[in-house]
CSV table of C-alpha atoms in Angstrom, one decimal:
chain,number,residue,atom,x,y,z
W,631,MET,CA,-5.2,1.1,35.7
W,632,LYS,CA,-3.7,1.1,32.4
W,633,GLU,CA,-4.8,-1.8,30.1
W,634,ASN,CA,-2.4,-4.7,30.4
W,635,LYS,CA,-3.2,-7.1,27.6
W,636,TYR,CA,0.5,-8.5,27.6
W,637,ASP,CA,-0.2,-10.1,30.9
W,638,ASP,CA,-3.3,-11.9,29.5
W,639,PRO,CA,-2.0,-15.6,29.4
W,640,GLN,CA,-3.6,-16.4,26.0
W,641,PHE,CA,-2.4,-13.1,24.4
W,642,PHE,CA,1.1,-13.4,25.8
W,643,GLU,CA,1.3,-16.9,24.4
W,644,GLN,CA,0.5,-15.7,21.1
W,645,TYR,CA,2.8,-12.6,21.3
W,646,SER,CA,5.5,-14.9,22.3
W,647,LYS,CA,5.3,-16.8,19.1
W,648,MET,CA,5.7,-13.8,16.8
W,649,SER,CA,9.2,-13.8,15.1
W,650,ARG,CA,10.0,-10.5,16.8
W,651,SER,CA,9.5,-12.3,20.1
W,652,VAL,CA,11.4,-15.5,19.2
W,653,GLN,CA,14.3,-14.1,17.1
W,654,GLY,CA,14.5,-10.5,18.7
W,655,LEU,CA,15.4,-7.6,16.6
W,656,GLY,CA,16.5,-9.6,13.5
W,657,GLY,CA,12.8,-11.0,13.6
W,658,ALA,CA,11.3,-7.4,13.5
W,659,GLY,CA,10.7,-6.2,9.9
W,660,GLU,CA,11.5,-2.6,10.7
W,661,TRP,CA,14.6,-3.1,12.7
W,662,HIS,CA,16.8,-2.5,9.6
W,663,GLU,CA,15.4,1.1,9.5
W,664,LEU,CA,15.0,1.9,13.2
W,665,LYS,CA,18.5,0.9,13.7
W,666,LYS,CA,19.8,3.4,11.3
W,667,LEU,CA,17.9,6.4,13.2
W,668,LEU,CA,19.4,5.3,16.7
W,669,PRO,CA,22.1,7.4,18.1
W,670,ASP,CA,25.6,6.4,19.1
W,671,PHE,CA,24.8,4.6,22.6
W,672,ALA,CA,28.5,4.6,24.0
W,673,GLY,CA,28.6,5.8,27.4
W,674,LYS,CA,25.1,6.9,27.2
W,675,THR,CA,22.1,6.7,30.0
W,676,VAL,CA,19.1,5.3,28.1
W,677,LEU,CA,15.4,4.9,28.8
W,678,ASP,CA,13.3,2.3,26.9
W,679,LEU,CA,9.6,2.8,27.3
W,680,GLY,CA,7.7,-0.1,26.6
W,681,CYS,CA,10.6,-2.4,26.7
W,682,GLY,CA,8.8,-5.8,26.4
W,683,PHE,CA,11.4,-8.7,26.3
W,684,GLY,CA,14.2,-6.2,26.5
W,685,TRP,CA,15.7,-6.6,23.1
W,686,HIS,CA,16.4,-2.9,22.5
W,687,CYS,CA,17.6,-2.6,26.3
W,688,ARG,CA,20.2,-5.4,25.4
W,689,TYR,CA,21.2,-3.7,22.0
W,690,ALA,CA,22.0,-0.5,23.8
W,691,ALA,CA,24.1,-2.0,26.4
W,692,GLU,CA,25.9,-4.1,23.8
W,693,GLN,CA,26.6,-0.9,22.1
W,694,GLY,CA,28.2,0.6,25.0
W,695,ALA,CA,25.5,2.2,27.0
W,696,GLU,CA,26.6,3.1,30.5
W,697,SER,CA,23.1,2.3,31.9
W,698,VAL,CA,19.7,1.3,30.5
W,699,THR,CA,16.3,1.5,32.0
W,700,GLY,CA,13.6,-0.7,30.5
W,701,VAL,CA,10.0,0.0,31.5
W,702,ASP,CA,7.1,-2.1,30.9
W,703,LEU,CA,3.6,-2.7,32.4
W,704,SER,CA,3.6,-6.2,31.8
W,705,GLU,CA,5.2,-8.5,34.5
W,706,LYS,CA,5.2,-11.5,32.2
W,707,MET,CA,7.2,-9.5,29.8
W,708,LEU,CA,9.5,-8.3,32.3
W,709,LYS,CA,10.3,-11.7,33.9
W,710,LYS,CA,11.2,-13.0,30.4
W,711,ALA,CA,13.4,-9.8,29.9
W,712,GLU,CA,15.3,-10.4,33.1
W,713,GLU,CA,15.9,-14.1,32.2
W,714,MET,CA,17.4,-13.1,28.9
W,715,THR,CA,19.5,-10.3,30.5
W,716,LEU,CA,23.1,-10.7,31.8
W,717,SER,CA,24.4,-7.1,31.6
W,718,PRO,CA,24.6,-5.5,35.1
W,719,ASN,CA,24.0,-2.1,33.3
W,720,ILE,CA,20.3,-2.8,32.5
W,721,ARG,CA,17.5,-2.5,35.3
W,722,TYR,CA,14.0,-3.2,34.4
W,723,VAL,CA,11.0,-1.1,36.1
W,724,HIS,CA,7.4,-2.5,36.2
W,725,SER,CA,5.4,0.7,35.4
W,726,SER,CA,3.2,2.2,32.8
W,727,ILE,CA,4.9,4.5,30.6
W,728,GLU,CA,2.5,7.3,32.1
W,729,GLU,CA,3.2,6.7,35.6
W,730,PHE,CA,6.9,6.1,35.5
W,731,PRO,CA,8.6,8.5,37.8
W,732,TYR,CA,10.6,10.7,35.2
W,733,SER,CA,13.2,12.6,36.9
W,734,GLU,CA,14.7,15.7,35.4
W,735,ASP,CA,17.8,15.8,33.1
W,736,SER,CA,18.4,12.2,33.5
W,737,PHE,CA,18.7,10.4,30.1
W,738,ASP,CA,20.8,11.1,27.0
W,739,VAL,CA,18.7,8.8,24.8
W,740,VAL,CA,14.9,7.7,25.1
W,741,ILE,CA,13.7,5.0,22.9
W,742,SER,CA,10.4,3.5,22.6
W,743,SER,CA,9.3,0.5,20.0
W,744,LEU,CA,5.5,0.2,19.2
W,745,ALA,CA,4.2,1.4,22.5
W,746,PHE,CA,2.8,4.9,22.1
W,747,HIS,CA,-0.2,3.7,20.3
W,748,TYR,CA,-1.2,2.1,23.7
W,749,VAL,CA,-0.9,5.5,25.5
W,750,GLU,CA,-3.8,7.8,25.8
W,751,SER,CA,-2.1,10.9,26.7
W,752,TYR,CA,0.8,11.3,24.2
W,753,ALA,CA,1.2,15.0,24.6
W,754,GLU,CA,1.6,14.5,28.5
W,755,VAL,CA,4.3,11.7,28.1
W,756,CYS,CA,6.1,13.8,25.6
W,757,ARG,CA,6.4,16.7,28.0
W,758,LYS,CA,7.6,14.2,30.7
W,759,ILE,CA,10.2,12.8,28.3
W,760,PHE,CA,11.3,16.4,27.4
W,761,ASN,CA,12.0,17.3,31.0
W,762,SER,CA,13.8,14.0,31.5
W,763,ILE,CA,16.1,14.1,28.6
W,764,ARG,CA,19.3,16.1,28.5
W,765,GLU,CA,20.2,18.8,26.2
W,766,ASN,CA,21.2,17.4,22.7
W,767,GLY,CA,19.6,14.2,23.9
W,768,SER,CA,17.9,12.0,21.2
W,769,PHE,CA,14.2,10.6,21.4
W,770,VAL,CA,13.7,8.0,18.9
W,771,PHE,CA,10.5,6.0,18.7
W,772,SER,CA,8.3,3.8,16.5
W,773,VAL,CA,4.5,3.5,16.4
W,774,GLU,CA,1.7,2.0,14.4
W,775,HIS,CA,1.1,4.2,11.4
W,776,PRO,CA,-1.8,6.6,11.4
W,777,VAL,CA,-2.9,4.7,8.2
W,778,PHE,CA,-2.9,1.6,10.1
W,779,THR,CA,-4.9,2.7,13.1
W,780,ALA,CA,-7.3,5.2,11.6
W,781,GLN,CA,-10.2,3.0,10.6
W,782,GLY,CA,-10.1,0.8,13.9
W,783,LYS,CA,-10.3,-2.9,12.9
W,784,GLN,CA,-6.8,-3.1,11.4
W,785,ASP,CA,-7.6,-5.4,8.7
W,786,TRP,CA,-7.7,-5.3,5.0
W,787,HIS,CA,-10.8,-5.2,2.9
W,788,TYR,CA,-11.0,-8.5,1.2
W,789,GLY,CA,-12.5,-9.4,-2.2
W,790,PRO,CA,-14.9,-12.2,-2.8
W,791,ASP,CA,-11.9,-14.7,-3.4
W,792,GLY,CA,-10.5,-13.8,0.2
W,793,ASN,CA,-7.8,-11.8,-1.3
W,794,PRO,CA,-6.9,-8.4,0.3
W,795,LEU,CA,-8.1,-5.7,-2.3
W,796,TYR,CA,-7.1,-2.9,-0.3
W,797,TRP,CA,-6.5,-1.1,3.0
W,798,PRO,CA,-9.6,0.9,4.4
W,799,VAL,CA,-8.9,4.4,5.9
W,800,ASP,CA,-11.8,6.1,7.7
W,801,HIS,CA,-12.0,8.5,10.9
W,802,TYR,CA,-8.8,9.7,10.2
W,803,PHE,CA,-9.2,13.1,12.0
W,804,THR,CA,-11.1,11.6,14.8
W,805,GLU,CA,-8.2,10.8,17.3
W,806,GLY,CA,-8.5,8.5,20.1
W,807,TYR,CA,-10.0,5.1,21.3
W,808,ARG,CA,-10.0,2.2,18.8
W,809,GLN,CA,-10.8,-1.3,19.5
W,810,ALA,CA,-8.4,-3.4,17.2
W,811,VAL,CA,-7.8,-7.2,17.0
W,812,PHE,CA,-4.3,-8.3,17.3
W,813,LEU,CA,-3.3,-11.8,17.6
W,814,GLY,CA,-6.9,-12.9,17.9
W,815,SER,CA,-7.5,-10.8,20.9
W,816,GLU,CA,-9.4,-7.5,21.2
W,817,VAL,CA,-6.8,-4.7,22.1
W,818,VAL,CA,-7.4,-1.1,22.9
W,819,LYS,CA,-5.3,1.4,21.0
W,820,TYR,CA,-5.2,5.0,20.3
W,821,HIS,CA,-5.1,6.6,16.9
W,822,ARG,CA,-3.5,10.0,16.4
W,823,THR,CA,-2.9,11.7,13.0
W,824,LEU,CA,0.7,12.2,11.6
W,825,THR,CA,0.2,15.9,12.2
W,826,THR,CA,-0.4,15.2,16.0
W,827,TYR,CA,2.6,12.9,16.3
W,828,LEU,CA,4.9,15.5,14.8
W,829,ASN,CA,3.6,18.7,16.0
W,830,VAL,CA,3.3,17.7,19.7
W,831,LEU,CA,7.0,17.1,19.5
W,832,THR,CA,7.9,20.5,18.1
W,833,GLU,CA,5.3,22.3,20.5
W,834,THR,CA,7.1,20.4,23.3
W,835,GLY,CA,10.4,21.8,22.3
W,836,PHE,CA,11.9,19.0,20.4
W,837,SER,CA,13.4,19.6,16.9
W,838,LEU,CA,12.6,16.9,14.3
W,839,GLY,CA,15.1,14.7,12.7
W,840,ARG,CA,14.0,11.8,10.3
W,841,VAL,CA,10.6,10.6,9.8
W,842,VAL,CA,10.6,7.2,8.2
W,843,GLU,CA,7.8,4.7,7.3
W,844,PRO,CA,9.9,1.4,7.2
W,845,GLN,CA,9.4,-0.9,4.5
W,846,PRO,CA,10.0,-4.6,5.3
W,847,ASP,CA,13.7,-5.6,5.1
W,848,PRO,CA,14.1,-7.0,1.4
W,849,ALA,CA,15.5,-10.1,2.9
W,850,MET,CA,12.2,-10.8,4.6
W,851,LEU,CA,10.0,-10.3,1.6
W,852,ASP,CA,9.5,-14.0,0.8
W,853,LEU,CA,7.8,-14.6,4.2
W,854,PRO,CA,4.2,-15.3,4.1
W,855,GLY,CA,2.2,-12.1,3.7
W,856,MET,CA,5.2,-9.7,3.7
W,857,LYS,CA,4.7,-8.4,0.0
W,858,ASP,CA,1.4,-6.9,1.3
W,859,GLU,CA,3.5,-4.8,3.6
W,860,LEU,CA,4.4,-2.9,0.5
W,861,ARG,CA,0.7,-1.8,-0.1
W,862,ARG,CA,0.2,0.3,2.9
W,863,PRO,CA,2.4,1.8,5.7
W,864,MET,CA,2.2,0.0,9.0
W,865,MET,CA,4.6,1.9,11.0
W,866,LEU,CA,6.1,5.3,11.6
W,867,ILE,CA,9.4,5.9,13.1
W,868,ILE,CA,10.2,9.5,14.4
W,869,GLN,CA,13.6,10.9,15.4
W,870,ALA,CA,13.7,13.9,17.4
W,871,GLN,CA,16.2,15.9,19.5
W,872,LYS,CA,16.3,18.2,22.7
W,873,PRO,CA,18.0,21.2,21.3
W,874,SER,CA,20.7,23.0,23.3
W,875,PRO,CA,19.4,26.3,24.3
W,876,GLY,CA,21.3,29.3,23.0
W,877,PRO,CA,19.9,31.1,19.7
W,878,ARG,CA,16.6,29.0,19.0
W,879,ARG,CA,16.1,28.3,15.4
W,880,GLU,CA,13.3,30.6,14.3
W,881,THR,CA,10.2,28.8,12.8
W,882,SER,CA,7.6,31.0,11.4
W,883,ARG,CA,4.1,30.5,12.8
I,693,MET,CA,7.2,18.3,-22.7
I,694,LYS,CA,5.4,18.3,-19.3
I,695,GLU,CA,1.8,17.7,-19.1
I,696,ASN,CA,-0.3,20.6,-19.3
I,697,LYS,CA,-3.9,19.5,-18.5
I,698,TYR,CA,-4.8,23.0,-17.4
I,699,ASP,CA,-4.6,24.3,-20.9
I,700,ASP,CA,-7.1,21.6,-22.1
I,701,PRO,CA,-10.2,23.9,-22.6
I,702,GLN,CA,-12.7,21.6,-21.0
I,703,PHE,CA,-10.5,20.8,-18.0
I,704,PHE,CA,-9.8,24.5,-17.6
I,705,GLU,CA,-13.5,25.5,-17.8
I,706,GLN,CA,-14.2,22.9,-14.9
I,707,TYR,CA,-11.2,24.1,-12.8
I,708,SER,CA,-12.3,27.6,-13.3
I,709,LYS,CA,-15.7,26.8,-11.4
I,710,MET,CA,-14.1,25.4,-8.3
I,711,SER,CA,-14.6,27.6,-5.2
I,712,ARG,CA,-10.9,28.0,-4.9
I,713,SER,CA,-10.9,29.4,-8.4
I,714,VAL,CA,-13.9,31.6,-8.0
I,715,GLN,CA,-13.3,32.9,-4.4
I,716,GLY,CA,-9.6,32.5,-4.4
I,717,LEU,CA,-7.9,31.9,-1.0
I,718,GLY,CA,-11.0,32.1,1.1
I,719,GLY,CA,-12.6,29.3,-1.2
I,720,ALA,CA,-9.8,26.8,-0.4
I,721,GLY,CA,-10.4,24.4,2.4
I,722,GLU,CA,-6.7,24.4,3.5
I,723,TRP,CA,-6.1,28.1,3.4
I,724,HIS,CA,-6.6,28.7,7.1
I,725,GLU,CA,-3.9,26.3,7.9
I,726,LEU,CA,-1.5,27.1,5.0
I,727,LYS,CA,-1.6,30.8,6.2
I,728,LYS,CA,-0.4,30.0,9.7
I,729,LEU,CA,2.8,28.4,8.3
I,730,LEU,CA,3.6,31.1,5.9
I,731,PRO,CA,6.5,33.5,7.1
I,732,ASP,CA,6.5,37.2,7.2
I,733,PHE,CA,6.5,38.5,3.7
I,734,ALA,CA,7.5,42.1,4.4
I,735,GLY,CA,10.4,43.1,2.2
I,736,LYS,CA,10.9,39.6,1.0
I,737,THR,CA,11.7,38.2,-2.6
I,738,VAL,CA,9.2,35.4,-3.1
I,739,LEU,CA,8.9,32.5,-5.8
I,740,ASP,CA,5.7,30.7,-6.2
I,741,LEU,CA,5.9,27.6,-8.2
I,742,GLY,CA,2.7,26.6,-9.8
I,743,CYS,CA,1.0,29.9,-9.2
I,744,GLY,CA,-2.2,29.2,-11.2
I,745,PHE,CA,-4.5,32.2,-11.0
I,746,GLY,CA,-1.9,34.0,-8.8
I,747,TRP,CA,-3.9,34.0,-5.6
I,748,HIS,CA,-0.8,33.4,-3.5
I,749,CYS,CA,1.2,35.9,-5.2
I,750,ARG,CA,-1.2,38.6,-4.8
I,751,TYR,CA,-1.4,37.6,-1.1
I,752,ALA,CA,2.3,37.8,-0.6
I,753,ALA,CA,2.5,41.3,-2.4
I,754,GLU,CA,-0.5,42.4,-0.2
I,755,GLN,CA,1.6,41.2,2.9
I,756,GLY,CA,4.5,43.5,1.8
I,757,ALA,CA,6.8,41.2,-0.4
I,758,GLU,CA,9.3,43.4,-2.3
I,759,SER,CA,8.9,41.1,-5.5
I,760,VAL,CA,7.0,38.1,-6.4
I,761,THR,CA,7.6,35.6,-9.2
I,762,GLY,CA,4.8,33.3,-10.1
I,763,VAL,CA,5.6,30.3,-12.4
I,764,ASP,CA,3.0,28.2,-14.3
I,765,LEU,CA,3.0,25.9,-17.2
I,766,SER,CA,-0.4,27.0,-18.2
I,767,GLU,CA,-1.0,30.0,-20.6
I,768,LYS,CA,-4.7,30.1,-19.7
I,769,MET,CA,-4.0,30.3,-16.0
I,770,LEU,CA,-1.3,33.0,-16.4
I,771,LYS,CA,-3.5,35.0,-18.7
I,772,LYS,CA,-6.4,35.0,-15.9
I,773,ALA,CA,-3.7,35.7,-13.2
I,774,GLU,CA,-2.3,38.8,-15.0
I,775,GLU,CA,-5.8,40.1,-15.6
I,776,MET,CA,-6.5,39.9,-11.7
I,777,THR,CA,-3.1,41.4,-10.9
I,778,LEU,CA,-2.5,45.1,-10.4
I,779,SER,CA,0.7,45.1,-8.3
I,780,PRO,CA,3.8,46.1,-10.2
I,781,ASN,CA,5.7,43.7,-7.8
I,782,ILE,CA,4.4,40.6,-9.3
I,783,ARG,CA,5.7,39.2,-12.5
I,784,TYR,CA,4.6,35.8,-14.1
I,785,VAL,CA,6.7,33.5,-15.9
I,786,HIS,CA,5.5,30.8,-18.2
I,787,SER,CA,7.3,27.7,-17.3
I,788,SER,CA,7.1,24.2,-15.8
I,789,ILE,CA,8.5,23.9,-12.3
I,790,GLU,CA,11.2,21.7,-13.5
I,791,GLU,CA,12.4,23.9,-16.4
I,792,PHE,CA,12.3,27.4,-14.6
I,793,PRO,CA,15.9,28.9,-14.6
I,794,TYR,CA,16.5,29.0,-10.9
I,795,SER,CA,19.4,31.4,-10.3
I,796,GLU,CA,21.4,31.0,-7.1
I,797,ASP,CA,20.7,32.8,-3.8
I,798,SER,CA,17.8,34.7,-5.4
I,799,PHE,CA,14.6,34.2,-3.1
I,800,ASP,CA,13.7,34.5,0.6
I,801,VAL,CA,10.7,32.6,0.4
I,802,VAL,CA,9.7,29.8,-2.0
I,803,ILE,CA,6.1,28.6,-1.9
I,804,SER,CA,4.0,26.1,-3.9
I,805,SER,CA,0.3,25.2,-3.6
I,806,LEU,CA,-0.8,21.7,-4.8
I,807,ALA,CA,1.6,21.5,-7.6
I,808,PHE,CA,4.4,19.1,-6.8
I,809,HIS,CA,2.2,16.0,-7.2
I,810,TYR,CA,2.4,17.0,-11.0
I,811,VAL,CA,6.0,16.9,-10.7
I,812,GLU,CA,8.0,13.7,-11.6
I,813,SER,CA,11.3,14.8,-10.4
I,814,TYR,CA,10.7,16.1,-6.8
I,815,ALA,CA,14.3,15.6,-5.5
I,816,GLU,CA,15.8,17.5,-8.5
I,817,VAL,CA,13.3,20.3,-8.0
I,818,CYS,CA,14.2,20.5,-4.2
I,819,ARG,CA,18.0,20.6,-5.0
I,820,LYS,CA,17.3,23.6,-7.3
I,821,ILE,CA,15.1,25.4,-4.8
I,822,PHE,CA,17.8,24.8,-2.2
I,823,ASN,CA,20.3,26.5,-4.3
I,824,SER,CA,18.0,29.2,-5.3
I,825,ILE,CA,16.9,30.1,-1.8
I,826,ARG,CA,18.9,32.3,0.5
I,827,GLU,CA,20.0,31.2,4.0
I,828,ASN,CA,17.2,31.3,6.5
I,829,GLY,CA,14.9,31.4,3.8
I,830,SER,CA,11.4,29.6,4.1
I,831,PHE,CA,10.2,26.9,1.8
I,832,VAL,CA,6.4,26.1,2.3
I,833,PHE,CA,4.4,23.9,0.2
I,834,SER,CA,1.2,22.0,0.0
I,835,VAL,CA,0.7,18.5,-1.9
I,836,GLU,CA,-1.9,16.0,-2.3
I,837,HIS,CA,-1.5,13.7,0.7
I,838,PRO,CA,0.2,10.3,-0.1
I,839,VAL,CA,-2.9,8.5,1.5
I,840,PHE,CA,-4.9,10.4,-1.3
I,841,THR,CA,-2.6,9.8,-4.1
I,842,ALA,CA,-1.4,5.9,-3.3
I,843,GLN,CA,-4.0,3.8,-4.8
I,844,GLY,CA,-4.4,5.9,-8.1
I,845,LYS,CA,-8.0,6.6,-8.7
I,846,GLN,CA,-8.5,9.0,-6.0
I,847,ASP,CA,-12.1,7.9,-5.2
I,848,TRP,CA,-13.9,6.4,-2.2
I,849,HIS,CA,-14.9,2.8,-1.9
I,850,TYR,CA,-18.6,3.0,-2.2
I,851,GLY,CA,-21.2,0.7,-0.6
I,852,PRO,CA,-24.3,-0.8,-2.4
I,853,ASP,CA,-26.3,2.4,-1.6
I,854,GLY,CA,-23.8,4.7,-3.1
I,855,ASN,CA,-22.5,5.9,0.1
I,856,PRO,CA,-18.7,6.2,0.6
I,857,LEU,CA,-17.8,3.4,2.8
I,858,TYR,CA,-14.0,4.1,3.3
I,859,TRP,CA,-10.9,5.4,1.4
I,860,PRO,CA,-8.8,2.9,-0.3
I,861,VAL,CA,-5.1,2.6,0.2
I,862,ASP,CA,-3.0,0.5,-2.0
I,863,HIS,CA,0.5,0.4,-3.8
I,864,TYR,CA,1.7,2.9,-1.0
I,865,PHE,CA,5.4,2.1,-1.3
I,866,THR,CA,5.3,2.1,-5.1
I,867,GLU,CA,6.1,5.6,-6.1
I,868,GLY,CA,5.6,7.4,-9.3
I,869,TYR,CA,3.1,7.6,-12.1
I,870,ARG,CA,-0.6,7.5,-11.2
I,871,GLN,CA,-3.6,8.1,-13.6
I,872,ALA,CA,-6.2,9.8,-11.5
I,873,VAL,CA,-9.7,11.3,-12.4
I,874,PHE,CA,-10.0,15.1,-11.5
I,875,LEU,CA,-12.8,17.1,-12.6
I,876,GLY,CA,-14.2,14.4,-14.9
I,877,SER,CA,-10.6,14.3,-16.8
I,878,GLU,CA,-7.8,11.9,-16.6
I,879,VAL,CA,-4.8,13.5,-15.0
I,880,VAL,CA,-1.4,12.3,-14.5
I,881,LYS,CA,0.0,12.7,-11.0
I,882,TYR,CA,2.9,11.3,-9.2
I,883,HIS,CA,2.6,9.4,-5.9
I,884,ARG,CA,5.3,9.6,-3.1
I,885,THR,CA,5.5,8.5,0.3
I,886,LEU,CA,5.5,10.8,3.4
I,887,THR,CA,9.0,9.4,4.0
I,888,THR,CA,10.2,10.7,0.6
I,889,TYR,CA,8.4,14.1,1.0
I,890,LEU,CA,10.2,14.7,4.2
I,891,ASN,CA,13.5,13.0,3.8
I,892,VAL,CA,14.5,14.5,0.4
I,893,LEU,CA,14.0,17.8,2.1
I,894,THR,CA,16.6,16.9,5.0
I,895,GLU,CA,18.9,15.1,2.7
I,896,THR,CA,18.9,18.1,0.3
I,897,GLY,CA,19.9,20.3,3.4
I,898,PHE,CA,16.6,21.7,4.5
I,899,SER,CA,15.5,21.7,8.3
I,900,LEU,CA,12.1,20.7,8.9
I,901,GLY,CA,9.4,23.0,10.5
I,902,ARG,CA,5.8,22.2,10.9
I,903,VAL,CA,4.1,19.2,9.0
I,904,VAL,CA,0.4,19.7,8.8
I,905,GLU,CA,-2.5,17.7,7.4
I,906,PRO,CA,-5.0,20.3,7.1
I,907,GLN,CA,-8.6,19.6,8.1
I,908,PRO,CA,-11.3,21.8,6.4
I,909,ASP,CA,-12.1,25.1,8.0
I,910,PRO,CA,-14.9,24.3,10.4
I,911,ALA,CA,-16.8,27.3,8.7
I,912,MET,CA,-17.0,25.3,5.8
I,913,LEU,CA,-18.1,21.9,7.2
I,914,ASP,CA,-21.7,22.6,6.1
I,915,LEU,CA,-20.7,22.6,2.2
I,916,PRO,CA,-21.7,19.5,0.4
I,917,GLY,CA,-19.3,16.5,0.9
I,918,MET,CA,-17.1,18.5,3.4
I,919,LYS,CA,-17.6,16.2,6.3
I,920,ASP,CA,-16.1,13.3,4.4
I,921,GLU,CA,-12.8,15.3,4.4
I,922,LEU,CA,-12.4,14.5,7.9
I,923,ARG,CA,-12.5,10.7,7.0
I,924,ARG,CA,-9.0,10.8,5.4
I,925,PRO,CA,-6.4,13.2,4.8
I,926,MET,CA,-6.3,14.8,1.3
I,927,MET,CA,-3.4,17.4,1.7
I,928,LEU,CA,-0.1,17.7,3.4
I,929,ILE,CA,1.6,21.0,4.2
I,930,ILE,CA,5.4,21.1,4.8
I,931,GLN,CA,7.4,24.0,6.1
I,932,ALA,CA,11.1,23.8,5.8
I,933,GLN,CA,14.0,26.2,6.2
I,934,LYS,CA,17.5,26.6,4.5
I,935,PRO,CA,19.6,26.8,7.7
I,936,SER,CA,22.3,29.4,8.0
I,937,PRO,CA,25.6,27.8,8.0
I,938,GLY,CA,27.9,27.8,11.1
I,939,PRO,CA,27.6,24.7,13.5
I,940,ARG,CA,25.1,22.4,11.9
I,941,ARG,CA,22.6,20.7,14.2
I,942,GLU,CA,23.7,17.1,14.7
I,943,THR,CA,21.3,14.5,13.5
I,944,SER,CA,22.3,10.8,14.2
I,945,ARG,CA,22.3,8.7,11.3
């Protein structure tokens, strides 16, 4: 059984109060960058892995997606997603990302927002996505940045006056299990290096597009604590593509 | 005038004692990874930016490169490079990376080892390289990792017992000038985010190949301090290619 912290009532209540939960995409500090990396959704078949409240699913549908499948392990999240969804083009599936029944050549676009750092088997999931995505299909996802996940506790090193002195990095090349504190609860996450995030994609067959460490939207910099977000990267957005066959680009090895 | 720390007698003497200076490529912790990302050199015209003692130039010539141009700002480094070089296929040019007279469509391979973090105008240099490299040509370079350069002083945070507690990251999104301490001397370096290193390449027209944060060669892990190199990334190796024209791959923006 995959860990399902989002169905823990206390954690869910805390998560529901975050600005990204209340305001949706406009309340997410990275949305202004993620948005630029998304493909044209018109007429596309879209899969959203770890869809949560469904904000990205509804965005894809509003942008003309023909059908959108949102997958999440949390029943509480999906219940709220369904309440907020009117479009008949969106369906929600209760499943972990690992256990979702990926069928071959089924999606034009696969997206995932801040979910893969909860997934232990990233390489396996990438292979499933690659098989499930059509040629020239787009795969765009965000994760917590390796600098953010490496040390484990996901907190600043504070000075004697209680101000954050700097962000501690440790155990960078030791991938895997981390016990982090998020919204006052202990949450299991999986750290991976940047090298792994990118090279698993190329080894699986994807070609890399843009790689972006989003800075907060300048319009949000006056929110409490937001300026500290300029001191270390917190997120990583990766854009990849399943190439069409034909002459493959040569990459020396 | 570009800073030329490597001609400072004291700094040069210290640098000359490093294992990468004495043993060459085999004494460089990242060589086992860099080597895998280099293209086939046979019959190729090669440019090495910041060639130092010329170890990579001689490697390219040994691997069959038709001609190799090594560029460095330090006369002391080039003098020693020339002393160690027998191949008539290698020439050394005394110039900064920025001011080297790049001519159009002149090189099949451009390499650079740990030099671009001394370069203020990375984007401009990338444009010059792009124009100077032939279609399907390879561009492979290593730099100090953004995690290593961000905070500035390039040292661990130590505990009361003098042991390194963790690596401090700060000012990550503030790019540019840093005054670091290297081999006991103050050295000017330029910090850039991973986003900048990669996206300047794609914006210039390169396609991305592999991106690797090298871990030390397992054979070197018993050297003093080497195990700490697993605690944070110190280097970044990027492999890119100048695509042939024809139908350009679509990347959504």
